[in-house]
CSV table of C-alpha atoms and ligand atoms in Angstrom, one decimal:
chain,number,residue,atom,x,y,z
Y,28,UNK,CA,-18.9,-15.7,-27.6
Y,29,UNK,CA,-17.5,-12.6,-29.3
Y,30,UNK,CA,-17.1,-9.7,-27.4
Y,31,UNK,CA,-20.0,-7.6,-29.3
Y,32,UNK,CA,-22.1,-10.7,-28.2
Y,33,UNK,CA,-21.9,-10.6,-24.6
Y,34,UNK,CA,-24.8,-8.8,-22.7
Y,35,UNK,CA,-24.1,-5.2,-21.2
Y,36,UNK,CA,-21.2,-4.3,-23.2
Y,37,UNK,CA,-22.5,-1.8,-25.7
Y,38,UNK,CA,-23.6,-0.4,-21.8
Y,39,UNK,CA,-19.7,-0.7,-20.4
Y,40,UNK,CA,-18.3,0.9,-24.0
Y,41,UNK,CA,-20.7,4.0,-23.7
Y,42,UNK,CA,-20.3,4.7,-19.5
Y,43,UNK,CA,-16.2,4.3,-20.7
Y,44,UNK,CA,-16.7,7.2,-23.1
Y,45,UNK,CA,-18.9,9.3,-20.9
Y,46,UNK,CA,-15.6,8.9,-18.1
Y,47,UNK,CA,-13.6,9.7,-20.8
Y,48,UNK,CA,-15.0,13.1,-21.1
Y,49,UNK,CA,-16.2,13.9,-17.5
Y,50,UNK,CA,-13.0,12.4,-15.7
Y,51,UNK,CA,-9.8,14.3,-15.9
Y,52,UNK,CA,-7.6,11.7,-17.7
Y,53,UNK,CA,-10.8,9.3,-17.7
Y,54,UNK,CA,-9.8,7.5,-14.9
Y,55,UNK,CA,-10.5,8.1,-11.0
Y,56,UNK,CA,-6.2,8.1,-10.1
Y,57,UNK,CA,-3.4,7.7,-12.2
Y,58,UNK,CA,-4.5,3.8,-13.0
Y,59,UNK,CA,-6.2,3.7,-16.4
Y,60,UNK,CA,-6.0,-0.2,-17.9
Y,61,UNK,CA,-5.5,0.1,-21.8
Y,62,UNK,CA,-8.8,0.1,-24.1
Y,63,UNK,CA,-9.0,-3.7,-25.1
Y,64,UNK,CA,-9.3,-4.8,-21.3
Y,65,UNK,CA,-10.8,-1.1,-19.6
Y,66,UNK,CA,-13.6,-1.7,-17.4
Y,67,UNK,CA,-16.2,-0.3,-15.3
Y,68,UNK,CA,-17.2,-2.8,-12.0
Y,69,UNK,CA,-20.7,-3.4,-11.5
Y,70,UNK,CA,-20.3,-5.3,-8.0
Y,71,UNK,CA,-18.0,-7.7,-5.7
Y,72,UNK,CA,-18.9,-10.5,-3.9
Y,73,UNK,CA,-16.2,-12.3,-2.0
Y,74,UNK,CA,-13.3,-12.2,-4.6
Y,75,UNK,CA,-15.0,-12.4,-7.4
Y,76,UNK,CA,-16.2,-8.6,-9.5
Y,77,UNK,CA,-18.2,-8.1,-12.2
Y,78,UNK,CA,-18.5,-5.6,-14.6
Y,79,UNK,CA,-20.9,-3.6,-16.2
Y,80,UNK,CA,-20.8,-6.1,-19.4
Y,81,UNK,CA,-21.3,-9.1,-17.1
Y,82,UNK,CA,-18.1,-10.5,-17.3
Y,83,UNK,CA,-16.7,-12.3,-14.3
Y,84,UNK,CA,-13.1,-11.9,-12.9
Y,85,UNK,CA,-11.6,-13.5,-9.6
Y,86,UNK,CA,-10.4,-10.1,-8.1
Y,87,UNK,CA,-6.7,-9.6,-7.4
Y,88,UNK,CA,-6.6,-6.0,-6.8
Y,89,UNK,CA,-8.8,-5.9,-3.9
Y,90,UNK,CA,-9.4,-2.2,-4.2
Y,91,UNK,CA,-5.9,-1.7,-4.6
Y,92,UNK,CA,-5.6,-3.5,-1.2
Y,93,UNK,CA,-8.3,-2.6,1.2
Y,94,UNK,CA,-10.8,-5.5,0.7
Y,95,UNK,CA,-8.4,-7.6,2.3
Y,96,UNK,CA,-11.7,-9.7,3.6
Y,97,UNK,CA,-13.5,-10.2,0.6
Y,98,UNK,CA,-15.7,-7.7,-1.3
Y,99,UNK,CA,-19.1,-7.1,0.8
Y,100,UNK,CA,-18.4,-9.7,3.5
Y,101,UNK,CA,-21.3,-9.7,5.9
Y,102,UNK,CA,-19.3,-8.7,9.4
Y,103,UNK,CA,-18.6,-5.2,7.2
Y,104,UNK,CA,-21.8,-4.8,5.5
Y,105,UNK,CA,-24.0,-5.4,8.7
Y,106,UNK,CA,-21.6,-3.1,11.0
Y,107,UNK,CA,-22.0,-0.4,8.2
Y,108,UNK,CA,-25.8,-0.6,7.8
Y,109,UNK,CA,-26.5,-0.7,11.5
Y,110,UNK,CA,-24.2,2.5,11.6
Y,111,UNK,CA,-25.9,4.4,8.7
Y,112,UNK,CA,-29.5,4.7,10.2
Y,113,UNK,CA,-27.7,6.8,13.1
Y,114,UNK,CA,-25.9,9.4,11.5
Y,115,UNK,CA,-22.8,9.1,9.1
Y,116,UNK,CA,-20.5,11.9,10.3
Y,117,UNK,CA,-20.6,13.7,13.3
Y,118,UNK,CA,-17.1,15.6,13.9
Y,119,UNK,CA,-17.3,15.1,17.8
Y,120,UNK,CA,-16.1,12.0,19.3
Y,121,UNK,CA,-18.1,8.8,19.0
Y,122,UNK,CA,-17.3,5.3,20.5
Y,123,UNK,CA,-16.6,3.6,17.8
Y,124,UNK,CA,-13.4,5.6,16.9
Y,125,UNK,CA,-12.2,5.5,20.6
Y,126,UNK,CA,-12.8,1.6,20.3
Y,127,UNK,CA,-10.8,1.2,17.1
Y,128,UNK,CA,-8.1,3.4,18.6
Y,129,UNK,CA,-7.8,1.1,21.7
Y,130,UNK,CA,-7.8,-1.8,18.8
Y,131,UNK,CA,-5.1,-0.3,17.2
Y,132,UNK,CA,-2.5,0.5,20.0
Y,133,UNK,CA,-3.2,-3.2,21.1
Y,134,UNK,CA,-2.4,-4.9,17.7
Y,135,UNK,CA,0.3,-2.3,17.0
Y,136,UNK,CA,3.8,-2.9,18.7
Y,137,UNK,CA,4.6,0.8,18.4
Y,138,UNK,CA,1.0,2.2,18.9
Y,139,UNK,CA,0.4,3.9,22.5
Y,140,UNK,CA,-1.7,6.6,20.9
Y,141,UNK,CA,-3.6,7.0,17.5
Y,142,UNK,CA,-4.5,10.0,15.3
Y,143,UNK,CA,-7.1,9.3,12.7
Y,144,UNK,CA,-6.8,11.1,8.9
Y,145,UNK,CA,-8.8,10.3,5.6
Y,146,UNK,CA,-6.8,8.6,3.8
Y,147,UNK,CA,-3.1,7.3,3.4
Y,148,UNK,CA,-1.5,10.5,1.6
Y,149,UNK,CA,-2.8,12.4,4.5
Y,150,UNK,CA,-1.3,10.1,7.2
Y,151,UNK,CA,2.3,10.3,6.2
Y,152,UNK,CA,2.0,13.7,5.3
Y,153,UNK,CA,1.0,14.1,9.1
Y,154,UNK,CA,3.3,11.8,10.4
Y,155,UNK,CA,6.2,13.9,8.8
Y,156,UNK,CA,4.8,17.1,10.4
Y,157,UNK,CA,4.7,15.6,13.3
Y,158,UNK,CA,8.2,14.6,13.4
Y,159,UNK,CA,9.4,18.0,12.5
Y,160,UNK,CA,7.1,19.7,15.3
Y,161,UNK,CA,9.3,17.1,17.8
Y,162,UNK,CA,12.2,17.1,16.7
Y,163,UNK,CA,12.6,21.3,15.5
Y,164,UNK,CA,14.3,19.9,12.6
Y,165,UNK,CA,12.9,20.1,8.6
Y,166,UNK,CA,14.7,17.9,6.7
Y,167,UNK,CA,13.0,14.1,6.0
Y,168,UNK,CA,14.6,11.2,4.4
Y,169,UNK,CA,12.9,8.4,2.1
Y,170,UNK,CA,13.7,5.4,0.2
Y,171,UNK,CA,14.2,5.1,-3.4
Y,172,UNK,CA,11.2,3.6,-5.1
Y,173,UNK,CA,8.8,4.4,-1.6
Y,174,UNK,CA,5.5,5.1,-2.7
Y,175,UNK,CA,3.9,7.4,0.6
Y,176,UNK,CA,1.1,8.9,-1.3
Y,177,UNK,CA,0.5,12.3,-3.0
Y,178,UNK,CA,1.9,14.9,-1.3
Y,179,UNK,CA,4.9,16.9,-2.4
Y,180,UNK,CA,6.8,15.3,0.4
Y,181,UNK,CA,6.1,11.9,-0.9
Y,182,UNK,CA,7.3,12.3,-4.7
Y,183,UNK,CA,10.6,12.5,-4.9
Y,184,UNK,CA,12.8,9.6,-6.5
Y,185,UNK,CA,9.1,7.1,-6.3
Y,186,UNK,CA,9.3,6.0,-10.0
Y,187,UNK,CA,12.6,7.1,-11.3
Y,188,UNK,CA,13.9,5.3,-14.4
Y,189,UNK,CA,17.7,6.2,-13.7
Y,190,UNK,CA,19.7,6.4,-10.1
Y,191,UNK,CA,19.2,9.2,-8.4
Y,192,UNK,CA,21.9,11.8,-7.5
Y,193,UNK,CA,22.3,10.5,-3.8
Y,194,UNK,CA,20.7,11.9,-1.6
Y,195,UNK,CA,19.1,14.4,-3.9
Y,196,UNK,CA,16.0,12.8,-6.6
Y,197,UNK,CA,13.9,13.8,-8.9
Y,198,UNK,CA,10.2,15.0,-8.5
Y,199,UNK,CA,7.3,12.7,-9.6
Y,200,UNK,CA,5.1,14.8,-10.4
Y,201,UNK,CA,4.5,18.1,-12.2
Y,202,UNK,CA,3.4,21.0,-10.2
Y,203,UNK,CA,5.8,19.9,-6.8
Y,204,UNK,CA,7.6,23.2,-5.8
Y,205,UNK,CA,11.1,23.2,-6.3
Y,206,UNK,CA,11.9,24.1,-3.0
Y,207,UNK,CA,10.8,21.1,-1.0
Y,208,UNK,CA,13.7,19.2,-3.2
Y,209,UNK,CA,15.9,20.4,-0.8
Y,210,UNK,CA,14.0,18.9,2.4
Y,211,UNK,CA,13.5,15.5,0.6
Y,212,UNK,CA,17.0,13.2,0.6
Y,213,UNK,CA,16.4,9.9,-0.6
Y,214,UNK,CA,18.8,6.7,0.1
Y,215,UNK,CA,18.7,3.2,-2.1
Y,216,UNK,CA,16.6,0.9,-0.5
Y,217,UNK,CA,18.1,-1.7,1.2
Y,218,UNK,CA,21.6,-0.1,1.2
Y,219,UNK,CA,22.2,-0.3,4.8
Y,220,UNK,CA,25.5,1.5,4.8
Y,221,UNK,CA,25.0,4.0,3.0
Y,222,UNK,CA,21.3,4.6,4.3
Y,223,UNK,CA,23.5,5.0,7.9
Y,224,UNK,CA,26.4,7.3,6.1
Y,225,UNK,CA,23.8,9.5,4.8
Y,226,UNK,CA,21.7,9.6,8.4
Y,227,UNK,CA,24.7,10.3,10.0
Y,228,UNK,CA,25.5,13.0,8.2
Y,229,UNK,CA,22.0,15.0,8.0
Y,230,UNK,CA,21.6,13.8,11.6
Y,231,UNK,CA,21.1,17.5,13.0
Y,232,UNK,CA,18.6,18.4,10.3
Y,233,UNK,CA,16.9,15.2,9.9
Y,234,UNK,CA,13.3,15.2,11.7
Y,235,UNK,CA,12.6,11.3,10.2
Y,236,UNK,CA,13.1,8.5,8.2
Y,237,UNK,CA,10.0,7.0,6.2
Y,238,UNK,CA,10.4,3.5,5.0
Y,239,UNK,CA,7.9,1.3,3.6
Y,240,UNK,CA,9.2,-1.8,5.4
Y,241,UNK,CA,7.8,-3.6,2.7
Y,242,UNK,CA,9.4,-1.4,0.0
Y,243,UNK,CA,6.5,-2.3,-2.9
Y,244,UNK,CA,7.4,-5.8,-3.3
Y,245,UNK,CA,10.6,-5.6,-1.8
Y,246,UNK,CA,11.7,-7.3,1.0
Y,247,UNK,CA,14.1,-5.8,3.1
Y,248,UNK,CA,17.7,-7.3,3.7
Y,249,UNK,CA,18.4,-8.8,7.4
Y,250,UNK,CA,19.8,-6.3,8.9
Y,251,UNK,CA,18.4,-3.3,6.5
Y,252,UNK,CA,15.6,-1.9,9.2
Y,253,UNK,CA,17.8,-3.1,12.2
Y,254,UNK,CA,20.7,-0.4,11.0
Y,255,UNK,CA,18.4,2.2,10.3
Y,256,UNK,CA,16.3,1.7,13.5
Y,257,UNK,CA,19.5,1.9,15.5
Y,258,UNK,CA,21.0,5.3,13.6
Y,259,UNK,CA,17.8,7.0,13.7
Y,260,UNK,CA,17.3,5.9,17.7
Y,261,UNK,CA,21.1,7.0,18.5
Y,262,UNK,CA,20.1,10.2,16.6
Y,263,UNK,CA,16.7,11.6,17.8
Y,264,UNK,CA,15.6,10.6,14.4
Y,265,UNK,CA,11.8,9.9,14.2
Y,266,UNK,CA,11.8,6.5,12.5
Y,267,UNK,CA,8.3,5.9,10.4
Y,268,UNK,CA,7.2,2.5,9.0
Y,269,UNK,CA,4.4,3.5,6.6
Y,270,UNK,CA,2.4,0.3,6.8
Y,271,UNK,CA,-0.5,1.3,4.6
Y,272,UNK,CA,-0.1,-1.7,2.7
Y,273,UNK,CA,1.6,-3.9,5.4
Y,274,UNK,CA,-0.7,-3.6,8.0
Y,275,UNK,CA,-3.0,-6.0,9.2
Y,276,UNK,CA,-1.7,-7.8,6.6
Y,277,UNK,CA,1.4,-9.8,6.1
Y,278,UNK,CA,0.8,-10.4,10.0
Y,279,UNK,CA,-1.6,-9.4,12.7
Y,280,UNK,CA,0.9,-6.6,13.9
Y,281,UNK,CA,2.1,-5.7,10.4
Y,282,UNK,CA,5.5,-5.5,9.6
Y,283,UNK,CA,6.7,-4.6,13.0
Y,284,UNK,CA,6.1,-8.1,14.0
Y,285,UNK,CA,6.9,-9.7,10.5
Y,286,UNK,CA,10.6,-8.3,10.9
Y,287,UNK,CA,10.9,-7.8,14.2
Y,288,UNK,CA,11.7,-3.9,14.0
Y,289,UNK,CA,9.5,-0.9,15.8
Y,290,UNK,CA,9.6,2.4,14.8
Y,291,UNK,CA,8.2,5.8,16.5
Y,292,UNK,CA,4.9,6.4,14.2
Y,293,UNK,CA,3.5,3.8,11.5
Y,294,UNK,CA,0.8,5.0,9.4
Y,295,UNK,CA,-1.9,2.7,8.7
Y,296,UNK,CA,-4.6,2.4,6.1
Y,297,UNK,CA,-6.1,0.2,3.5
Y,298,UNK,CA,-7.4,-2.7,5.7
Y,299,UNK,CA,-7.3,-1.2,8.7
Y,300,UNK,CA,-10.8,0.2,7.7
Y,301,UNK,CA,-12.3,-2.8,5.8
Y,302,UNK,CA,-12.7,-0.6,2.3
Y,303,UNK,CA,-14.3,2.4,3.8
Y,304,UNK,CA,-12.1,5.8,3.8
Y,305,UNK,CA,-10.0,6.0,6.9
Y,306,UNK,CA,-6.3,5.7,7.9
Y,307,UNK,CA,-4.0,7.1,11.2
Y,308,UNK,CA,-1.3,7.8,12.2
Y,309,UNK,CA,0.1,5.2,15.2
Y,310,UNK,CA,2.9,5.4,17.6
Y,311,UNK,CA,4.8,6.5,20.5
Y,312,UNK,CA,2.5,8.8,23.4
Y,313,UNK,CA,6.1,11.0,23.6
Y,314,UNK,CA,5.9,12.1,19.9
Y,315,UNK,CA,2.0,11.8,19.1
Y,316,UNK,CA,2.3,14.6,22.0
Y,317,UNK,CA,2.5,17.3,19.1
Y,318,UNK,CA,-0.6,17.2,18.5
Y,319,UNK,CA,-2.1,17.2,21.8
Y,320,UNK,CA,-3.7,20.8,22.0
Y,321,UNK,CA,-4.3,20.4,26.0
Y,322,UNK,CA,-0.4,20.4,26.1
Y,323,UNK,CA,0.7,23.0,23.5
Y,324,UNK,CA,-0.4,26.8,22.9
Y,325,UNK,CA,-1.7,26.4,19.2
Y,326,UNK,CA,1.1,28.0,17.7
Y,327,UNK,CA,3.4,25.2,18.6
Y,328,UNK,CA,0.6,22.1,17.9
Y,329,UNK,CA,1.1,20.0,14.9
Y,330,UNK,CA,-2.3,20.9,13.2
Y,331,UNK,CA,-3.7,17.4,11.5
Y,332,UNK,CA,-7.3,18.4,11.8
Y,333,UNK,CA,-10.2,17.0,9.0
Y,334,UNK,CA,-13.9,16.9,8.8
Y,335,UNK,CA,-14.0,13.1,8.3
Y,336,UNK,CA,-11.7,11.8,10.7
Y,337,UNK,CA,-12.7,9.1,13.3
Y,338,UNK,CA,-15.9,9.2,10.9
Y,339,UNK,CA,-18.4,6.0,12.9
Y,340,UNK,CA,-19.1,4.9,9.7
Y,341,UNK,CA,-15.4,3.9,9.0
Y,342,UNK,CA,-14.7,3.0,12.4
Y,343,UNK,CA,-17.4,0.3,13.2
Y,344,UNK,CA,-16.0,-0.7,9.2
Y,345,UNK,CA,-12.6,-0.8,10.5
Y,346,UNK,CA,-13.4,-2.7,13.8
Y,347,UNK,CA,-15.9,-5.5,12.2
Y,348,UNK,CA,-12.4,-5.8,10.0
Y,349,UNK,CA,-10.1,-6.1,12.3
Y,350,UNK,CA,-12.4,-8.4,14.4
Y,351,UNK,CA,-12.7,-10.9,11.5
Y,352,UNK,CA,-9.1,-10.5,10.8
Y,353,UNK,CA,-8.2,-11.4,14.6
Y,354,UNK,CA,-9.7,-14.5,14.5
Y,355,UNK,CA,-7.0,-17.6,14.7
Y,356,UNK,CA,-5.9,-19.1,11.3
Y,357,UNK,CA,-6.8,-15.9,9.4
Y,358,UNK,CA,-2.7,-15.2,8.9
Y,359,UNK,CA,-1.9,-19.0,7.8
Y,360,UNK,CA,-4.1,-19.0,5.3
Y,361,UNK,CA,-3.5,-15.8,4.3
Y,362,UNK,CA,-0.2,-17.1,3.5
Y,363,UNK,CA,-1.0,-21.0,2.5
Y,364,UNK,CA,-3.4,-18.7,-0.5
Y,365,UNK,CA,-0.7,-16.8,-1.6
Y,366,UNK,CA,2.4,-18.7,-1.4
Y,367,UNK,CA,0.1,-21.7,-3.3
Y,368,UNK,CA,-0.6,-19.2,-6.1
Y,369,UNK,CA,3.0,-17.4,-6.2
Y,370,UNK,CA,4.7,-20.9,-6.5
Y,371,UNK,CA,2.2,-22.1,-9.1
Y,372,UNK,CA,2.8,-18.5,-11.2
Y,373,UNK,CA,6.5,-19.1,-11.1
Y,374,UNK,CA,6.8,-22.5,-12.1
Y,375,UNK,CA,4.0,-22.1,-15.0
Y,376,UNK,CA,6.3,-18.9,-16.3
Y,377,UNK,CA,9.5,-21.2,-16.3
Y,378,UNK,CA,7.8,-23.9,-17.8
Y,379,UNK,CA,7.1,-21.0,-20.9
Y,380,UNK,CA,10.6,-20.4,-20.5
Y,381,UNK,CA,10.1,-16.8,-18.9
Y,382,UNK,CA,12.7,-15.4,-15.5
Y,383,UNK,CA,9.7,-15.2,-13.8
Y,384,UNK,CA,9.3,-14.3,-10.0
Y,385,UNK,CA,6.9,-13.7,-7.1
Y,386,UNK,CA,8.8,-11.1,-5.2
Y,387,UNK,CA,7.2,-10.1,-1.9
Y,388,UNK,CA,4.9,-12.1,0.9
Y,389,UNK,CA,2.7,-14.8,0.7
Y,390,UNK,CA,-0.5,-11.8,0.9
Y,391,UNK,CA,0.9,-9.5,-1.2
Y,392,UNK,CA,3.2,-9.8,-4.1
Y,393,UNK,CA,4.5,-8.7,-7.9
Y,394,UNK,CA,4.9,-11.2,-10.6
Y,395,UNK,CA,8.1,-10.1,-12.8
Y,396,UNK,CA,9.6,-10.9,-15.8
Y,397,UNK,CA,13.4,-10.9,-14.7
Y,398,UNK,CA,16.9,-12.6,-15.1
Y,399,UNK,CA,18.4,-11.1,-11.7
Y,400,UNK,CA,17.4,-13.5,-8.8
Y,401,UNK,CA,18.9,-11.3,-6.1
Y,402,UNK,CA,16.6,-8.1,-6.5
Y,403,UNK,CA,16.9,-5.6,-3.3
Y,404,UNK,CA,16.2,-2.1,-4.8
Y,405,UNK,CA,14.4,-0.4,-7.0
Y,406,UNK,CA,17.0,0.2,-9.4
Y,407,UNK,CA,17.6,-3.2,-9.4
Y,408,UNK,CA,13.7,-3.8,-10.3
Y,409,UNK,CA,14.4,-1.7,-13.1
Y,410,UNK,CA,15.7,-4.5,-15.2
Y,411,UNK,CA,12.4,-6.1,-15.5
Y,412,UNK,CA,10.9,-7.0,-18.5
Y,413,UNK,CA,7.9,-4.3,-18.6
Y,414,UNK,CA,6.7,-5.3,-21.8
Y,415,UNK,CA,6.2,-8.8,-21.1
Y,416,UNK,CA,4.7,-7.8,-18.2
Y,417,UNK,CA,2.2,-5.6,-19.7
Y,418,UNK,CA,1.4,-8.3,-22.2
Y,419,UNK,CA,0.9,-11.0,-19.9
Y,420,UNK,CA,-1.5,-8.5,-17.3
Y,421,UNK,CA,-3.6,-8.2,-20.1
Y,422,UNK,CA,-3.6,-12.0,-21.1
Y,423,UNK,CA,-4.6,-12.7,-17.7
Y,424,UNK,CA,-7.2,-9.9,-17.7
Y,425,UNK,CA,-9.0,-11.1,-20.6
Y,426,UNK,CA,-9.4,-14.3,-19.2
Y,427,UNK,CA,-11.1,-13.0,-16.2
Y,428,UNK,CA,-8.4,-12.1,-13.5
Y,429,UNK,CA,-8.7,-8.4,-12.6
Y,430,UNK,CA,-5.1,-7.3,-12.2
Y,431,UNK,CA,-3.4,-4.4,-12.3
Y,432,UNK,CA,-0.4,-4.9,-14.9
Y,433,UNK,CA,3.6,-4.8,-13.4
Y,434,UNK,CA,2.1,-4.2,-9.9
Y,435,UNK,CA,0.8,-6.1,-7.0
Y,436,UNK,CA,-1.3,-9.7,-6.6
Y,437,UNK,CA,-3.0,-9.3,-3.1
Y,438,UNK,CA,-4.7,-12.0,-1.2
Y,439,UNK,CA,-8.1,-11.7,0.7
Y,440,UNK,CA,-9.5,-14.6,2.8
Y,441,UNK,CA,-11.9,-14.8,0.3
Y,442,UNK,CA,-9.9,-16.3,-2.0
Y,443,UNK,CA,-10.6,-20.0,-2.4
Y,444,UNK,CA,-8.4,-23.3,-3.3
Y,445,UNK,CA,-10.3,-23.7,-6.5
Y,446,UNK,CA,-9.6,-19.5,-7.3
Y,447,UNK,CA,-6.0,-20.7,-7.2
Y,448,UNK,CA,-6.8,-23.5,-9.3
Y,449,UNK,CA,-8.7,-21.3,-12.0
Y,450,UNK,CA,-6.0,-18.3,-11.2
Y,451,UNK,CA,-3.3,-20.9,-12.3
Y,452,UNK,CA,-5.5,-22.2,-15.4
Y,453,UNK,CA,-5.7,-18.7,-16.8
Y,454,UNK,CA,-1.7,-17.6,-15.8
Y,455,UNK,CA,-1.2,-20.6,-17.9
Y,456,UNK,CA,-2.6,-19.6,-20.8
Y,457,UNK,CA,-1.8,-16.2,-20.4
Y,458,UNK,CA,1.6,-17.4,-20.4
Y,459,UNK,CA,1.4,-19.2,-23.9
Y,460,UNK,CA,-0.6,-16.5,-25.3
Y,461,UNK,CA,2.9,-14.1,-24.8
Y,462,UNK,CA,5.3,-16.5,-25.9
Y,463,UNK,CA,3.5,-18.1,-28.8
I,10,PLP,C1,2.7,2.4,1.2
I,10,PLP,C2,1.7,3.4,0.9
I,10,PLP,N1,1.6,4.5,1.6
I,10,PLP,C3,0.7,5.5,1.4
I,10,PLP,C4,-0.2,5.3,0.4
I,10,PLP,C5,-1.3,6.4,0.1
I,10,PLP,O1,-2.5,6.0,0.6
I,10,PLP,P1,-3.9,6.6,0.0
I,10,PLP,O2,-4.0,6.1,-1.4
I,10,PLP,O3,-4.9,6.1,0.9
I,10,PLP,O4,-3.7,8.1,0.1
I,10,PLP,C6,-0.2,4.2,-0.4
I,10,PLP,C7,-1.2,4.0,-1.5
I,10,PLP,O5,-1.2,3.1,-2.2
I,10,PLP,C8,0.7,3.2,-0.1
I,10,PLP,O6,0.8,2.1,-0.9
């Protein structure tokens, strides 16, 4: 069928223009996929979307990671439309918020308390705050390659295309004041040694460390998160895992209990609230003590107030989530899924003759295009073959695998043997379709 032919898409070309004028950049983020395989979704089901032309693709993106259940999976959908008829926000404590805090600290090996933001950006902008209003110190330090969200803390040296001058980087984005350059040092990821020389010798000024302990798709080194859990400790350091992506999801108590590490704070997000806007800020009662107004005159509280936090709409979301996710097996199939489909991808790209790897976990992972087997930091990723990449994203989007090009694969427990089976069909061919 040509692609004039198919139902809907005269519909999907016109709302794509209409974005194009009434979006800033057309888009909803900084994600736009190129014209030939754009796209507006029309629905989910399980782990399968479809869009507004009626084509079908086995979902990979997952909503950039929080429909780690399945799109519209009944536990969510019936919590949520129980809620609704009660009243969607109501800025005073509700049960339901109290219950997924007590969740929380019970899944979480770090979490004694919780505080509840909107979204992910604002929990490790908190969490940083935080850290300074315990510690009396300014100065954070971050990973190379670290993506912690939006805020001017949070882009410095995330995408940079040459090293960074040690421990100074580069801003992201345009519009980040100068100034905050010189509270921001960022470290090579997986560098223990140097991570240590470089804590050791901001020690006095340094409030925390912020690591995603899952750096992207990077794993770290035995021994990475042990060293910099022990400097930070013998320090005062406030140690952060941000486990927005991680948690809930590469194991019940994220990746605390994958690699055996704790921190002070985590911040959580994405699953946590099974697709509905929510994350927090987890960790230890001694530190999540700057925010407690009963303890502090206001001057000296860590403000992290918002309209929507603990919303009940989120929460009873987030605990029907969790509850599903709690059940036993949920974690070995998670990982059965996607280590099935990551082998598969890798042995179809060598079979095209392509370096191809699966770097990452079994529920969450990055196909790349790559010669070095031994990749530990982001400049090391920088070697990859983005092209190819890019080529073969779109390949595999055409043929009905939503994908977001040179980034992550996630898993849901939605996804199905014979979804791997199709998924490896279509890699296939998206394969031969770059190399022929
Ligand atoms: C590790 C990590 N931290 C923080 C964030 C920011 O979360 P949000 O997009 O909810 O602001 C993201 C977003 O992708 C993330 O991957």
């Amino acid at each position: 069928m040509s692609l004039t032919s198919i139902p809907g898409i005269e519909q999907q070309h016109d709302l794509l223009a209409r974005a194009g004028r009434v979006l800033a950049g057309g888009g909803l983020g900084l994600f736009n996929l190129p014209d030939e395989v754009n796209l507006v979704i029309a629905a989910g089901k399980g782990s399968h979307v479809t869009d507004v032309a009626g084509r079908d693709y086995i979902d990979y993106h997952l909503g950039s990671g929080p429909d780690l259940l399945g799109h519209a999976h009944p536990a969510i959908t019936e919590a949520v439309t129980a809620q609704l008829s009660k009243g969607t926000t109501y800025y005073f404590l509700n049960e339901h918020a109290i219950r997924l805090a007590e969740r929380l600290v019970e899944a979480i090996p770090c979490g004694e308390q919780v505080h509840f933001t909107g979204s992910g950006t604002e929990a490790t902008f908190f969490a940083l705050r935080v850290a300074r209003a315990h510690t009396g110190r300014s100065k954070i330090l971050k990973f190379e390659g670290a993506w912690h969200g939006m805020h001017d803390y949070a882009l410095w040296g995330t995408v940079p295309t040459e090293p960074s001058d040690y421990p100074r980087a580069r801003p992201d984005s345009a519009g980040i004041p100068a100034i905050i350059g010189s509270e921001v040092l960022v470290a090579p990821f997986n560098d223990a040694e140097r991570a240590v020389e470089l804590i050791e010798r901001h020690a006095n000024e340094l409030a925390a460390v912020i690591v995603e302990p899952l750096q992207r798709v990077l794993k770290p080194r035995p021994g990475f998160l042990e060293a910099v859990r022990e400097v930070t400790r013998r320090h005062g350091v406030v140690l952060i895992f941000d486990e927005v992506v991680t948690g809930f999801r590469i194991a019940w108590g994220g990746a605390q209990e994958c690699y055996g590490v704790v921190p002070d704070l985590a911040t959580y997000g994405k699953a946590m609230a099974g697709g509905f806007p929510m994350a927090c800020i987890v960790g230890r009662a001694a530190i999540m003590s700057a925010l407690d107004g009963r303890r502090h005159p206001r001057h000296e509280l860590a403000w992290a107030s918002g309209t929507l936090n603990g919303n009940p709409v989120s929460a009873v979301a987030g605990l029907a989530a969790l509850n599903v996710l709690a059940q036993p097996g949920t974690y070995e199939y998670l990982h059965r899924i996607g280590s099935r489909l990551r082998a598969g991808i890798v042995e179809s790209g060598r079979r095209h003759g392509l370096p191809t790897l699966a770097l990452g976990e079994d529920a969450v992972f990055g196909i790349r295009f790559i010669e070095n087997n031994d990749v530990k930091s982001w400049m090391d990723l920088q070697a990859h073959d983005r092209e190819l990449g890019l080529r073969w994203g779109i390949e595999c989007l055409k043929r009905g695998l939503l994908v977001n090009p040179n980034e992550k694969f996630y898993i849901s427990l939605a996804h199905t043997d014979a979804d791997v089976d199709r998924t490896l069909e279509i890699c296939d061919a998206a394969f031969a379709a770059v190399t022929s």
